PDB file of C-alpha atoms in Angstrom:
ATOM      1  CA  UNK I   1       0.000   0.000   0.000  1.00 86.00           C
ATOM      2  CA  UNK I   2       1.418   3.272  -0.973  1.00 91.00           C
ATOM      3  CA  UNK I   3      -0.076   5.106   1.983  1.00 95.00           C
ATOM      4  CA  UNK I   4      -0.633   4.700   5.796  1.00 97.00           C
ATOM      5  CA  UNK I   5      -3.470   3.390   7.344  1.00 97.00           C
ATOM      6  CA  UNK I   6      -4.414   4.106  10.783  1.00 97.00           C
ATOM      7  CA  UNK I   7      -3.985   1.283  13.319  1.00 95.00           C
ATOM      8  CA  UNK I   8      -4.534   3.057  16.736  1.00 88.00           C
ATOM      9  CA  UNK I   9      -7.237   5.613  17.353  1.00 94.00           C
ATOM     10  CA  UNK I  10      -8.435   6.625  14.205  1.00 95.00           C
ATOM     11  CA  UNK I  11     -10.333   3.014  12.333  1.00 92.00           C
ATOM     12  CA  UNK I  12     -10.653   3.639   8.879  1.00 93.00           C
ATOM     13  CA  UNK I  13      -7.930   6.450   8.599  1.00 96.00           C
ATOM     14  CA  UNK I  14      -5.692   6.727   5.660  1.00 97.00           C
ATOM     15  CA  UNK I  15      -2.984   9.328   5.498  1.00 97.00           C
ATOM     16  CA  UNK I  16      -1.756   9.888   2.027  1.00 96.00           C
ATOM     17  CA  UNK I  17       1.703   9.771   2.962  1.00 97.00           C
ATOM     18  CA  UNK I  18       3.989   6.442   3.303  1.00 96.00           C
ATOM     19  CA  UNK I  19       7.494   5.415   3.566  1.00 96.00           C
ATOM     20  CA  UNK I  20       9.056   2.805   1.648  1.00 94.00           C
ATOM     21  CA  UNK I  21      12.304   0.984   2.223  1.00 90.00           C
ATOM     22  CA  UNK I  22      13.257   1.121  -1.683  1.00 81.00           C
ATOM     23  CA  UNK I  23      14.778   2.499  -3.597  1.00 75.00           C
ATOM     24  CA  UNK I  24      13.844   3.656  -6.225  1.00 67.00           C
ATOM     25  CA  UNK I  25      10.022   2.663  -5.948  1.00 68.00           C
ATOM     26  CA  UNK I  26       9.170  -0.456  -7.250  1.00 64.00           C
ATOM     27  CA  UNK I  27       6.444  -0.014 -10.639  1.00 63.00           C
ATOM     28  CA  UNK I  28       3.040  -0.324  -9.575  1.00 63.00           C
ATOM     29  CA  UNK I  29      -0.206   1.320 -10.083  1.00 69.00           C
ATOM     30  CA  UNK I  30      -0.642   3.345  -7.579  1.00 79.00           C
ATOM     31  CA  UNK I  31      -2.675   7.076  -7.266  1.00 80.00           C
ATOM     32  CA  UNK I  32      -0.824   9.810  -8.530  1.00 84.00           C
ATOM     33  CA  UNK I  33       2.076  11.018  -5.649  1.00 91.00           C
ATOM     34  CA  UNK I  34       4.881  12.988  -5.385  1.00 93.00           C
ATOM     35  CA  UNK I  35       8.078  11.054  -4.330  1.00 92.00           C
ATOM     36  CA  UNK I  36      11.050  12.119  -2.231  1.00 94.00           C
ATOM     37  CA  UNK I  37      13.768   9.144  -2.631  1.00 93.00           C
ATOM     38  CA  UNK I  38      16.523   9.917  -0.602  1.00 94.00           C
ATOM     39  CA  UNK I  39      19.754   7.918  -1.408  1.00 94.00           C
ATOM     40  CA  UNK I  40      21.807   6.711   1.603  1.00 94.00           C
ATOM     41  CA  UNK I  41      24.375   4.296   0.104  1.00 92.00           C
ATOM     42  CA  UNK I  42      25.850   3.284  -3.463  1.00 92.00           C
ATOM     43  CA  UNK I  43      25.769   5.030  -6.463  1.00 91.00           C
ATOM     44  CA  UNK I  44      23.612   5.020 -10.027  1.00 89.00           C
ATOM     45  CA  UNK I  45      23.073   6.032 -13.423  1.00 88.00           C
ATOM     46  CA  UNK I  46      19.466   7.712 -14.094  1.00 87.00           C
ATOM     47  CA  UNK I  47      17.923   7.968 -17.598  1.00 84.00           C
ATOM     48  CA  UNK I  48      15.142  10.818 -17.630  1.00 80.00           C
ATOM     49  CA  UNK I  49      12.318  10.571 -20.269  1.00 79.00           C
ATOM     50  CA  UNK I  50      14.682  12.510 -22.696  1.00 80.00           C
ATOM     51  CA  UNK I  51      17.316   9.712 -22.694  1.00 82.00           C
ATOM     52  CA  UNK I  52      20.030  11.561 -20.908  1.00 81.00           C
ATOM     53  CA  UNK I  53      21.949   9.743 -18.109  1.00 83.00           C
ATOM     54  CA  UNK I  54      23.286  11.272 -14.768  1.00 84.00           C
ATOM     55  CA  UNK I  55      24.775  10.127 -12.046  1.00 87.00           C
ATOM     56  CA  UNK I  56      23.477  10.210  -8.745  1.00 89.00           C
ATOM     57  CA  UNK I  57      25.800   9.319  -5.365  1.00 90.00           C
ATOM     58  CA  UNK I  58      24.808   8.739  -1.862  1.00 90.00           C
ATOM     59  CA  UNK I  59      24.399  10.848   0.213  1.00 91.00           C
ATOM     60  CA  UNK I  60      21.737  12.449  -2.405  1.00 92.00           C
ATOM     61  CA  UNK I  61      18.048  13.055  -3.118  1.00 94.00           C
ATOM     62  CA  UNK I  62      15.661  13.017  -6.253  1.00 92.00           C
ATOM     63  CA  UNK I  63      12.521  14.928  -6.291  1.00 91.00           C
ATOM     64  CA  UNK I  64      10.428  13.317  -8.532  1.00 90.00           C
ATOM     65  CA  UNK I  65       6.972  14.906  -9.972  1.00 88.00           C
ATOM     66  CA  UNK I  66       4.002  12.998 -10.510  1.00 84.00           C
ATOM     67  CA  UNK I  67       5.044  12.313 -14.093  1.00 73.00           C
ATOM     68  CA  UNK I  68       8.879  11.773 -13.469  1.00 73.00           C
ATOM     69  CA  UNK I  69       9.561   7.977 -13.249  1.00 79.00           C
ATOM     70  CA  UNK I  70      13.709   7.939 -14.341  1.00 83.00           C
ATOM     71  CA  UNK I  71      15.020   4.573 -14.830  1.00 85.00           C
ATOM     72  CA  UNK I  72      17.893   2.857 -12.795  1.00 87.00           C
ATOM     73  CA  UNK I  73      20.425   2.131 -15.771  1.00 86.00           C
ATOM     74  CA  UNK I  74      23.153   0.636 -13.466  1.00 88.00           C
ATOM     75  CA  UNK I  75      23.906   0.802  -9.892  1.00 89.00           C
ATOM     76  CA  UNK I  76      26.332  -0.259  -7.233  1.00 89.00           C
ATOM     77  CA  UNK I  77      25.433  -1.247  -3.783  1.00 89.00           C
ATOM     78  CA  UNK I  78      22.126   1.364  -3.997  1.00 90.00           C
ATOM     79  CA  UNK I  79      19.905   1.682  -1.075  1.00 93.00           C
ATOM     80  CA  UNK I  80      17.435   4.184   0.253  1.00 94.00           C
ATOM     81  CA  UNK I  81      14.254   5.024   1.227  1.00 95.00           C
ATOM     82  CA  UNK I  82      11.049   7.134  -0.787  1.00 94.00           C
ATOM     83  CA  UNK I  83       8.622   9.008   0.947  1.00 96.00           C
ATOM     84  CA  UNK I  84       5.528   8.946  -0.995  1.00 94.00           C
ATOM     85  CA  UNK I  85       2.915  11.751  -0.668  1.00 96.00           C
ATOM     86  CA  UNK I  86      -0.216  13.715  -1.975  1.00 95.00           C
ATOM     87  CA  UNK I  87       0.494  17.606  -1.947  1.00 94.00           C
ATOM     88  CA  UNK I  88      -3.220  17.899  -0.400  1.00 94.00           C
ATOM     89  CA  UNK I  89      -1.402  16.860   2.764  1.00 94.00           C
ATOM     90  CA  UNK I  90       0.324  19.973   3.166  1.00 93.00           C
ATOM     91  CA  UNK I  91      -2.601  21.940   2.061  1.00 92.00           C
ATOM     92  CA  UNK I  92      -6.229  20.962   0.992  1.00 91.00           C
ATOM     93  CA  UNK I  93      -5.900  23.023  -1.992  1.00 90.00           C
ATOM     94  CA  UNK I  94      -2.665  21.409  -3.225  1.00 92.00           C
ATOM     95  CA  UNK I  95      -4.492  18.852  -5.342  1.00 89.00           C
ATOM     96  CA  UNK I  96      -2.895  17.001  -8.277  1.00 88.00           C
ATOM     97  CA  UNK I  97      -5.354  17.571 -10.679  1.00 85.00           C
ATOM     98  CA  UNK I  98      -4.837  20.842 -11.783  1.00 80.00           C
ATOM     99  CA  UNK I  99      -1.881  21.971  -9.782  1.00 81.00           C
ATOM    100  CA  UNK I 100      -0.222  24.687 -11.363  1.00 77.00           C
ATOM    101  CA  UNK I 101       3.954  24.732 -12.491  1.00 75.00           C
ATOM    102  CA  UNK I 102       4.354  27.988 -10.336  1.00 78.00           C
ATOM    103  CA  UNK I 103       2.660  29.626  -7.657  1.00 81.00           C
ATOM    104  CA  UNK I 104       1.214  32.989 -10.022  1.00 81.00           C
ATOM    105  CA  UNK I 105      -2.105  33.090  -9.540  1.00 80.00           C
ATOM    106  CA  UNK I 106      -1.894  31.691  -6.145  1.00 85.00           C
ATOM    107  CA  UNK I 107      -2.165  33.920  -2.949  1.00 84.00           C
ATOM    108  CA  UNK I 108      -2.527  33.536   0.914  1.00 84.00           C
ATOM    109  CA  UNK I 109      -1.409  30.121   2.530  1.00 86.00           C
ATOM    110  CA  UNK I 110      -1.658  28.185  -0.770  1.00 89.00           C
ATOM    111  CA  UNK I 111       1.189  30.266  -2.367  1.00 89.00           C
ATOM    112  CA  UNK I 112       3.028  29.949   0.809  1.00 88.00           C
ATOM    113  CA  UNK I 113       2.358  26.194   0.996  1.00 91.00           C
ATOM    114  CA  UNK I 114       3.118  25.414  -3.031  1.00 92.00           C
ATOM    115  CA  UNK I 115       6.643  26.768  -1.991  1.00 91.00           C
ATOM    116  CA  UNK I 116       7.632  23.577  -0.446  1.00 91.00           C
ATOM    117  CA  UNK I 117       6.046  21.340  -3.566  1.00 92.00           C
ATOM    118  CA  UNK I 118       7.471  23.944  -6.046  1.00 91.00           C
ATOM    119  CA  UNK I 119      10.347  21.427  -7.251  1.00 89.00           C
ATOM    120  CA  UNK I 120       7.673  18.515  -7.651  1.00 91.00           C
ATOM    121  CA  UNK I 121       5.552  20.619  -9.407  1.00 88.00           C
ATOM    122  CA  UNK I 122       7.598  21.273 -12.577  1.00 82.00           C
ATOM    123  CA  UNK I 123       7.170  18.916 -15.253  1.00 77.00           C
ATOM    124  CA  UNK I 124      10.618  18.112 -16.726  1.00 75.00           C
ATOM    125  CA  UNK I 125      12.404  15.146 -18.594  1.00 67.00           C
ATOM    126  CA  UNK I 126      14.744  14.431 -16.109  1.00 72.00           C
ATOM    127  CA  UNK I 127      14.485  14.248 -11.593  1.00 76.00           C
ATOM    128  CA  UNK I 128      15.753  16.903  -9.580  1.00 84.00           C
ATOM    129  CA  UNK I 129      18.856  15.980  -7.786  1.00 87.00           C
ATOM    130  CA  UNK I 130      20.151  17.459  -4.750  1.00 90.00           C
ATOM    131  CA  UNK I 131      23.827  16.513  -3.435  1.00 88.00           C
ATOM    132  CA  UNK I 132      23.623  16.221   0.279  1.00 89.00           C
ATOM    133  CA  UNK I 133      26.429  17.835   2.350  1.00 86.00           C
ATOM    134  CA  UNK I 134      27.411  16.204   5.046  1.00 86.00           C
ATOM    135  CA  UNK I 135      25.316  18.288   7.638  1.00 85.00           C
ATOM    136  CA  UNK I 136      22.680  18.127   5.487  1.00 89.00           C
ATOM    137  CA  UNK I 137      22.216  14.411   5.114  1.00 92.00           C
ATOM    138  CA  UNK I 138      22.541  13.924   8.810  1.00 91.00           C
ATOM    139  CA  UNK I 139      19.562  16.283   9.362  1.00 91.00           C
ATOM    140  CA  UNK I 140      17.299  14.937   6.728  1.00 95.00           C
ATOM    141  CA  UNK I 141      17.873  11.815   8.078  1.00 95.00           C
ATOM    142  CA  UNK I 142      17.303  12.212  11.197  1.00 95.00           C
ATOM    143  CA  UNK I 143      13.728  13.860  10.350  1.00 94.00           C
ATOM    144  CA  UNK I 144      13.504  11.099   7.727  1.00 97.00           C
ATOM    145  CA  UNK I 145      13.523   8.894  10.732  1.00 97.00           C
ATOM    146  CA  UNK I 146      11.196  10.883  13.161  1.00 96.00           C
ATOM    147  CA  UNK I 147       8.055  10.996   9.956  1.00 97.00           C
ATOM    148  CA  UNK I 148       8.884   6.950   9.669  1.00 97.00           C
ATOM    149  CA  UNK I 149       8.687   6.377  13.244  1.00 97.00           C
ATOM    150  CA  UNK I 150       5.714   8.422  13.499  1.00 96.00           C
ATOM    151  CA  UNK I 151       3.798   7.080  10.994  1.00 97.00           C
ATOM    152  CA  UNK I 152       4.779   3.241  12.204  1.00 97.00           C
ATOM    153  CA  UNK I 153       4.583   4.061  15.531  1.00 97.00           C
ATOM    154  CA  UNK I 154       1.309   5.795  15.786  1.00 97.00           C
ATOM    155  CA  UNK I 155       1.686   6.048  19.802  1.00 95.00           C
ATOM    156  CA  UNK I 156      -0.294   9.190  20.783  1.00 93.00           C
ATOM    157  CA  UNK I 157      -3.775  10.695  18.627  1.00 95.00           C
ATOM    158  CA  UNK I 158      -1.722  13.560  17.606  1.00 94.00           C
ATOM    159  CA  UNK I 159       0.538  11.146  15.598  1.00 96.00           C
ATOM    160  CA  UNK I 160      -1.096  12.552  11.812  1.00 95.00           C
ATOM    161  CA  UNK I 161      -0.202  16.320  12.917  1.00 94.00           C
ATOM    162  CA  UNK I 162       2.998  15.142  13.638  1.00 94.00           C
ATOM    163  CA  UNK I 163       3.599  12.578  10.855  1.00 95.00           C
ATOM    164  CA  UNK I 164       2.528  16.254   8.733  1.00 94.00           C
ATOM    165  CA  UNK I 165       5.199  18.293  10.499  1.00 93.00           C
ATOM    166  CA  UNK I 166       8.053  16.232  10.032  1.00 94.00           C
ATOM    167  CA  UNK I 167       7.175  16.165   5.977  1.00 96.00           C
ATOM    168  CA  UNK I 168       7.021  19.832   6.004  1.00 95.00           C
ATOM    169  CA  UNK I 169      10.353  19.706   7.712  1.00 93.00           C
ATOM    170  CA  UNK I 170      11.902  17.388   5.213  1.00 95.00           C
ATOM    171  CA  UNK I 171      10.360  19.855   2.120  1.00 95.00           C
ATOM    172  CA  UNK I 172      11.258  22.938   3.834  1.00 93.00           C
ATOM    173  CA  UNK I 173      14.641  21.698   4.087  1.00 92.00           C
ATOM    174  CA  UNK I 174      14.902  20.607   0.973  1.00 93.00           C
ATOM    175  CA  UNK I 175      13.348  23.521  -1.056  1.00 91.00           C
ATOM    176  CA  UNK I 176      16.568  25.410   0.637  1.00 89.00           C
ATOM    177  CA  UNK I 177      18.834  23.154  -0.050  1.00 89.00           C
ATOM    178  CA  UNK I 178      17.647  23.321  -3.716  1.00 88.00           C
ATOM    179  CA  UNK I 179      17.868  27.247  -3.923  1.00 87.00           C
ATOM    180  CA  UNK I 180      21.066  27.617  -2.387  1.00 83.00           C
ATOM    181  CA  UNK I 181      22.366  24.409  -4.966  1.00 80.00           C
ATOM    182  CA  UNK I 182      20.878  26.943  -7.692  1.00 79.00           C
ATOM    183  CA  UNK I 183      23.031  29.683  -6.718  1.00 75.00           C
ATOM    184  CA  UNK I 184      25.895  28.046  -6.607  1.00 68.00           C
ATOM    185  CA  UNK I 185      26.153  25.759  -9.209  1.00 59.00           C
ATOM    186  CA  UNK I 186      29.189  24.220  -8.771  1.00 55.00           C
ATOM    187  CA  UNK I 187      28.381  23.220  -5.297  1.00 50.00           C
ATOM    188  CA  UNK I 188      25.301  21.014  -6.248  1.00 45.00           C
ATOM    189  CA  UNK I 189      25.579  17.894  -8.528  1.00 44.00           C
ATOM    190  CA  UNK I 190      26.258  18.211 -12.214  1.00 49.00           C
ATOM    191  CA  UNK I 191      25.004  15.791 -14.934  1.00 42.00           C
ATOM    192  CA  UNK I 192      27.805  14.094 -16.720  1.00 43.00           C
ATOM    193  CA  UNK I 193      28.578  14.978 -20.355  1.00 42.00           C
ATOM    194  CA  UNK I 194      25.966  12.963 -22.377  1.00 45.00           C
ATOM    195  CA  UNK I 195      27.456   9.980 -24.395  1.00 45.00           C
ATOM    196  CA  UNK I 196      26.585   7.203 -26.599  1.00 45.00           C
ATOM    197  CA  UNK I 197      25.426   4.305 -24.670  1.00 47.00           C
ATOM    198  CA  UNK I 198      27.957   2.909 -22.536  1.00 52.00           C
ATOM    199  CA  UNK I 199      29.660  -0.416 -22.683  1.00 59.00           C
ATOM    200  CA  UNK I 200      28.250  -2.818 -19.662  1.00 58.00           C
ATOM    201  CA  UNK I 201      31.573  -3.494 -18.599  1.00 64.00           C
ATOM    202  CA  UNK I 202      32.957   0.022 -18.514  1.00 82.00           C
ATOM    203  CA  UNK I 203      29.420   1.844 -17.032  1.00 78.00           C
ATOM    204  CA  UNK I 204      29.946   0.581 -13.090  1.00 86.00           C
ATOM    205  CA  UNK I 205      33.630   2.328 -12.981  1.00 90.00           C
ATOM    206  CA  UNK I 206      32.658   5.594 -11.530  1.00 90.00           C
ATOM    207  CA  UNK I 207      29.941   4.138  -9.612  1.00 88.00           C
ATOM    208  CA  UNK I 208      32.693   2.427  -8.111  1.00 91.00           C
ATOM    209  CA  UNK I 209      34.839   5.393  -7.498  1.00 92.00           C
ATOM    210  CA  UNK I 210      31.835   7.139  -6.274  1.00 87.00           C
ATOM    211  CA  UNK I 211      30.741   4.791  -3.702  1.00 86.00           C
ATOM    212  CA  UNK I 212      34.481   3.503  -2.768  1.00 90.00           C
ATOM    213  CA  UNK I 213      36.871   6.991  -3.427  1.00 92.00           C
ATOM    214  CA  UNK I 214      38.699   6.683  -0.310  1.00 92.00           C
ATOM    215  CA  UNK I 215      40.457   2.561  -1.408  1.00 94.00           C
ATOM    216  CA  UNK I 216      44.149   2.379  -3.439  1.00 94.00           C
ATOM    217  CA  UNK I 217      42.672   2.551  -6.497  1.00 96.00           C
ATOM    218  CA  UNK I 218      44.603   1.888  -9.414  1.00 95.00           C
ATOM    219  CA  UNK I 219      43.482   2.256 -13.342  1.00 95.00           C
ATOM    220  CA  UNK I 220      45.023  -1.821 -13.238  1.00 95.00           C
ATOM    221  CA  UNK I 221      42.888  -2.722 -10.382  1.00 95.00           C
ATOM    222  CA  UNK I 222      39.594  -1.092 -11.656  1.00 95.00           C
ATOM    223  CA  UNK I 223      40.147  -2.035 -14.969  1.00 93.00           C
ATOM    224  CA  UNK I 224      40.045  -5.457 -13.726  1.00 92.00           C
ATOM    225  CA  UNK I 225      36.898  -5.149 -11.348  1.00 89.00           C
ATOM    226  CA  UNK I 226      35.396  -4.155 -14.361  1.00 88.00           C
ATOM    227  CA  UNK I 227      36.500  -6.348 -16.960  1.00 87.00           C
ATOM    228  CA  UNK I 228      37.963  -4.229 -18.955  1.00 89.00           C
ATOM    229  CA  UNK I 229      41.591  -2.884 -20.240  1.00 92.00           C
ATOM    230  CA  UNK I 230      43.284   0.340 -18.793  1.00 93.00           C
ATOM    231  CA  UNK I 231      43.286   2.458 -22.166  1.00 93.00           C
ATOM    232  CA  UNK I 232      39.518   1.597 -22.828  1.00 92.00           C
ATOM    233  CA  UNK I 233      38.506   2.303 -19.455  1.00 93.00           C
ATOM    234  CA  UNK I 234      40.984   5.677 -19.488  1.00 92.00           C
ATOM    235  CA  UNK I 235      39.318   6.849 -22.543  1.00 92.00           C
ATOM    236  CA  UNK I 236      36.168   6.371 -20.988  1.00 91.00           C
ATOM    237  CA  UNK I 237      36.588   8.162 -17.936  1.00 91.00           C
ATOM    238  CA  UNK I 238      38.072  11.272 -19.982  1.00 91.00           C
ATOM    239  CA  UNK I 239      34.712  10.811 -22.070  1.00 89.00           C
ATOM    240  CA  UNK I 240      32.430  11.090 -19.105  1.00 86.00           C
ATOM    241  CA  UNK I 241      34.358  13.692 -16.703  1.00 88.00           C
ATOM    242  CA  UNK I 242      36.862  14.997 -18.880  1.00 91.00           C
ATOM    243  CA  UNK I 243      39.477  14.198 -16.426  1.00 93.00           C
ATOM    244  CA  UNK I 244      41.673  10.600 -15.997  1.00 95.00           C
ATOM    245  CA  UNK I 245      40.870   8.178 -13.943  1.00 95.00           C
ATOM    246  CA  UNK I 246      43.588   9.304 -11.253  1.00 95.00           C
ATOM    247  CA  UNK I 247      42.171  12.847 -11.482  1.00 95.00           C
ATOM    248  CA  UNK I 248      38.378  12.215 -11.092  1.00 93.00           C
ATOM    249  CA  UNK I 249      39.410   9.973  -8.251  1.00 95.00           C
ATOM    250  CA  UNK I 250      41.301  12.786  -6.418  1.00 96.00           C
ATOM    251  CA  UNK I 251      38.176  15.320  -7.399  1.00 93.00           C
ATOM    252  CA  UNK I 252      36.232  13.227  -5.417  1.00 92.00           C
ATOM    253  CA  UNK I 253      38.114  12.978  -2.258  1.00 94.00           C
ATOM    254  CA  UNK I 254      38.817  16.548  -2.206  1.00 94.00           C
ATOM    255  CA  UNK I 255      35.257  17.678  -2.934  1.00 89.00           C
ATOM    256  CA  UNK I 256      34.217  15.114   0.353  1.00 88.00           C
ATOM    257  CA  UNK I 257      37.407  16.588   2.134  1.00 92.00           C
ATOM    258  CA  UNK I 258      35.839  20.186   1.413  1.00 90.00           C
ATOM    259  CA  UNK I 259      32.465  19.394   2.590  1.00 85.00           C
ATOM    260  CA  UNK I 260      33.665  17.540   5.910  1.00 88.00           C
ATOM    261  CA  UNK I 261      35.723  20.828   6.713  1.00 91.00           C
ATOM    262  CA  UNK I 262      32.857  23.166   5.645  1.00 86.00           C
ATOM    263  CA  UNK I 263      29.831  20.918   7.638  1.00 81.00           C
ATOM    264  CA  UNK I 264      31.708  19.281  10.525  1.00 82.00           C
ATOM    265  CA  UNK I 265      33.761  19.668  12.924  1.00 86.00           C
ATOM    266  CA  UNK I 266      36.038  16.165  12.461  1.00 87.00           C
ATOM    267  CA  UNK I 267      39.736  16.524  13.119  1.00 92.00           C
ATOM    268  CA  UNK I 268      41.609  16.460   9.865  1.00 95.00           C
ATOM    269  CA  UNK I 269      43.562  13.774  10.912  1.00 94.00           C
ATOM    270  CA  UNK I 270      40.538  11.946  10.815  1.00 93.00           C
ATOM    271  CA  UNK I 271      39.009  13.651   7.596  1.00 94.00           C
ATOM    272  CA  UNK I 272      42.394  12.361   5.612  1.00 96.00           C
ATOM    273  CA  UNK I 273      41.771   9.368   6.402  1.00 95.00           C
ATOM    274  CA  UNK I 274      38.154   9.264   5.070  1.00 92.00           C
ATOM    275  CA  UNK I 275      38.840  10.071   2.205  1.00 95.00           C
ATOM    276  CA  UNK I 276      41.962   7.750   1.384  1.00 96.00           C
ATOM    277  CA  UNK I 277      44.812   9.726   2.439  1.00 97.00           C
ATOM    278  CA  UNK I 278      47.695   8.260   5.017  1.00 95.00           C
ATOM    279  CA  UNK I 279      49.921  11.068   5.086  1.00 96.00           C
ATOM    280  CA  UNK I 280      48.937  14.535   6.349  1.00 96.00           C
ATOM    281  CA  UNK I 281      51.686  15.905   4.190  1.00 96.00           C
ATOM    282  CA  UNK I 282      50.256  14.334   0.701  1.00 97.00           C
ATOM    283  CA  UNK I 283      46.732  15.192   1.795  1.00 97.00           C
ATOM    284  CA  UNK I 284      47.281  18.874   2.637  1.00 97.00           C
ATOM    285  CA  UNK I 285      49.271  19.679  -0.662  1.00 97.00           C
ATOM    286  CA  UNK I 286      46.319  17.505  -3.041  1.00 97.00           C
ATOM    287  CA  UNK I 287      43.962  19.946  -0.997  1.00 97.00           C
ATOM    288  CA  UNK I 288      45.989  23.300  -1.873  1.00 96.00           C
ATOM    289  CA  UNK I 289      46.534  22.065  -5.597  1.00 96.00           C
ATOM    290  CA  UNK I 290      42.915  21.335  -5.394  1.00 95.00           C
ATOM    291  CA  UNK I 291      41.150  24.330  -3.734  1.00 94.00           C
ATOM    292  CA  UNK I 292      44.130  26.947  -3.616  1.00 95.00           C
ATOM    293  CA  UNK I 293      44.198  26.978   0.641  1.00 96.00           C
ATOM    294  CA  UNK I 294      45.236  24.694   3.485  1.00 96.00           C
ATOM    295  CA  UNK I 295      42.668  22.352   5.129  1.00 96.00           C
ATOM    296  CA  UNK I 296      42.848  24.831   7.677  1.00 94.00           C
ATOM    297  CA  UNK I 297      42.578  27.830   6.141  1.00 95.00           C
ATOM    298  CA  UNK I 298      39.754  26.281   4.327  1.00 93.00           C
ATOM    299  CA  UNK I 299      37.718  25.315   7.345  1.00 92.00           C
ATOM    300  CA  UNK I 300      38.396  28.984   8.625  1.00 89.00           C
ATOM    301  CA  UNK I 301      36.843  30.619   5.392  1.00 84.00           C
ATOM    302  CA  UNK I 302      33.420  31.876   6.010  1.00 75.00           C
ATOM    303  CA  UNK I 303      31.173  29.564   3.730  1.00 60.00           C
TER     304      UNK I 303
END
């Protein structure tokens, strides 16, 4: 069942808003919903309705419309959870037949409301995808956690208003998240340069580096996980990123490095080591190269 049905206090209850422990959601017929998949672990391509793939990496999110269904091309150890929902939820007004793109010729609480649904809303070929930084992800997962246990849970009669609160949470924060990604473009995550359909053998190689960036990776030893040969799987690296495989793997690491300096307050003795690094020495000049400042310096710049 795509929603949740009342099991304490309320018989006969349905609230039109569920979480699933899949991802993405499996096909099924189900009444038209909004989804909010949140990605927790792995890595995958997406193909939107206009054929384009993009990469998506944990820890990430797709908004997906009622008409945006992207397909799972390939993926590498991929789990998640969707929140499924009906806009009417947040507001009574907010139904899917006939919901507008954009709030004009809205006013009072439903333009206020349609704010939070805004990114669901537009009809597009491809899912919105938000990057999650570090801080981020552990927020939205906790609330993630507090709408799932309140909707399983059901332990008080006030258990709806709060499953409602917690989703408005999780939208709120994500609408934000979305705006500021806008702003800065370079901070949020960027599709991959389209290319001709990729070779099975070749296509999980920057899944892996996504979802494994901080192991001694070698072009030898992922061109054998893949089945491949280093100059194919070179050339097809430099296709997709426009970098080699040694340099998209060090991109990687230092844009994680970045974010666990920016959002947290780890030691970088310990952030080094996330991200594959054994020497303090190597790690803080690939960070300067990268970024043009010291880890510390970095962590002391105003974000």
């Amino acid at each position: 069942m795509l929603w949740t049905a009342s099991h304490a206090f309320y018989p006969d209850y349905v609230m039109h808003i569920g979480v699933h422990p899949a991802w993405p959601m499996p096909a099924a017929d189900h009444p038209p919903h909004y989804l909010l998949c949140v990605l927790e672990h792995g890595a995958a391509w997406l193909r939107g309705a206009d054929g384009v793939q993009h990469m998506i990496s944990a820890p990430a999110v797709l908004l997906l419309g009622e008409q945006v269904q992207p397909a799972v091309v390939r993926a590498v150890d991929l789990r998640g959870r969707c929140v499924a929902f009906d806009p009417c939820v947040i507001n009574d007004a907010l139904r899917l037949d006939g919901l507008p793109q954009s709030p004009e010729g809205l006013s009072g609480t439903v333009r206020q409301d349609f704010f939070l649904i805004e990114p669901f809303a537009r009809r597009t070929a491809h899912p919105c995808a938000l990057a999650l930084p570090p801080e981020s992800a552990r927020r939205l997962l906790e609330s993630l956690d507090r709408l799932q246990d309140a909707l399983q849970g059901q332990d008080s009669p006030l258990w709806p208003c709060r499953a409602r609160s917690y989703l408005i949470e999780l939208l709120f924060m994500l609408r934000l998240l979305r705006d500021e990604q806008a702003a800065s473009p370079a901070s949020g995550p960027q599709p991959l340069v389209p290319a001709a359909p990729a070779r099975d053998d070749l296509s999980a190689a920057l899944l892996i580096l996504n979802c494994r960036y901080a192991e001694d990776w070698t072009l030898e030893r992922l061109s054998r996980q893949c089945c491949s040969n280093r100059t194919s799987l070179n050339a097809y690296i430099r296709q997709r990123t426009g970098m080699t495989m040694r340099g998209y793997l060090s991109s990687l690491r230092m844009t994680m490095a970045a974010n666990l300096l920016r959002d947290t307050e780890l030691p970088v003795s310990e952030i080094l080591s996330r991200v594959g690094y054994d020497s303090a020495s190597h790690f803080s000049r690939a960070f300067r190269a990268h970024h043009g400042v010291s880890p510390a310096d970095y962590r002391r710049t105003p974000a």
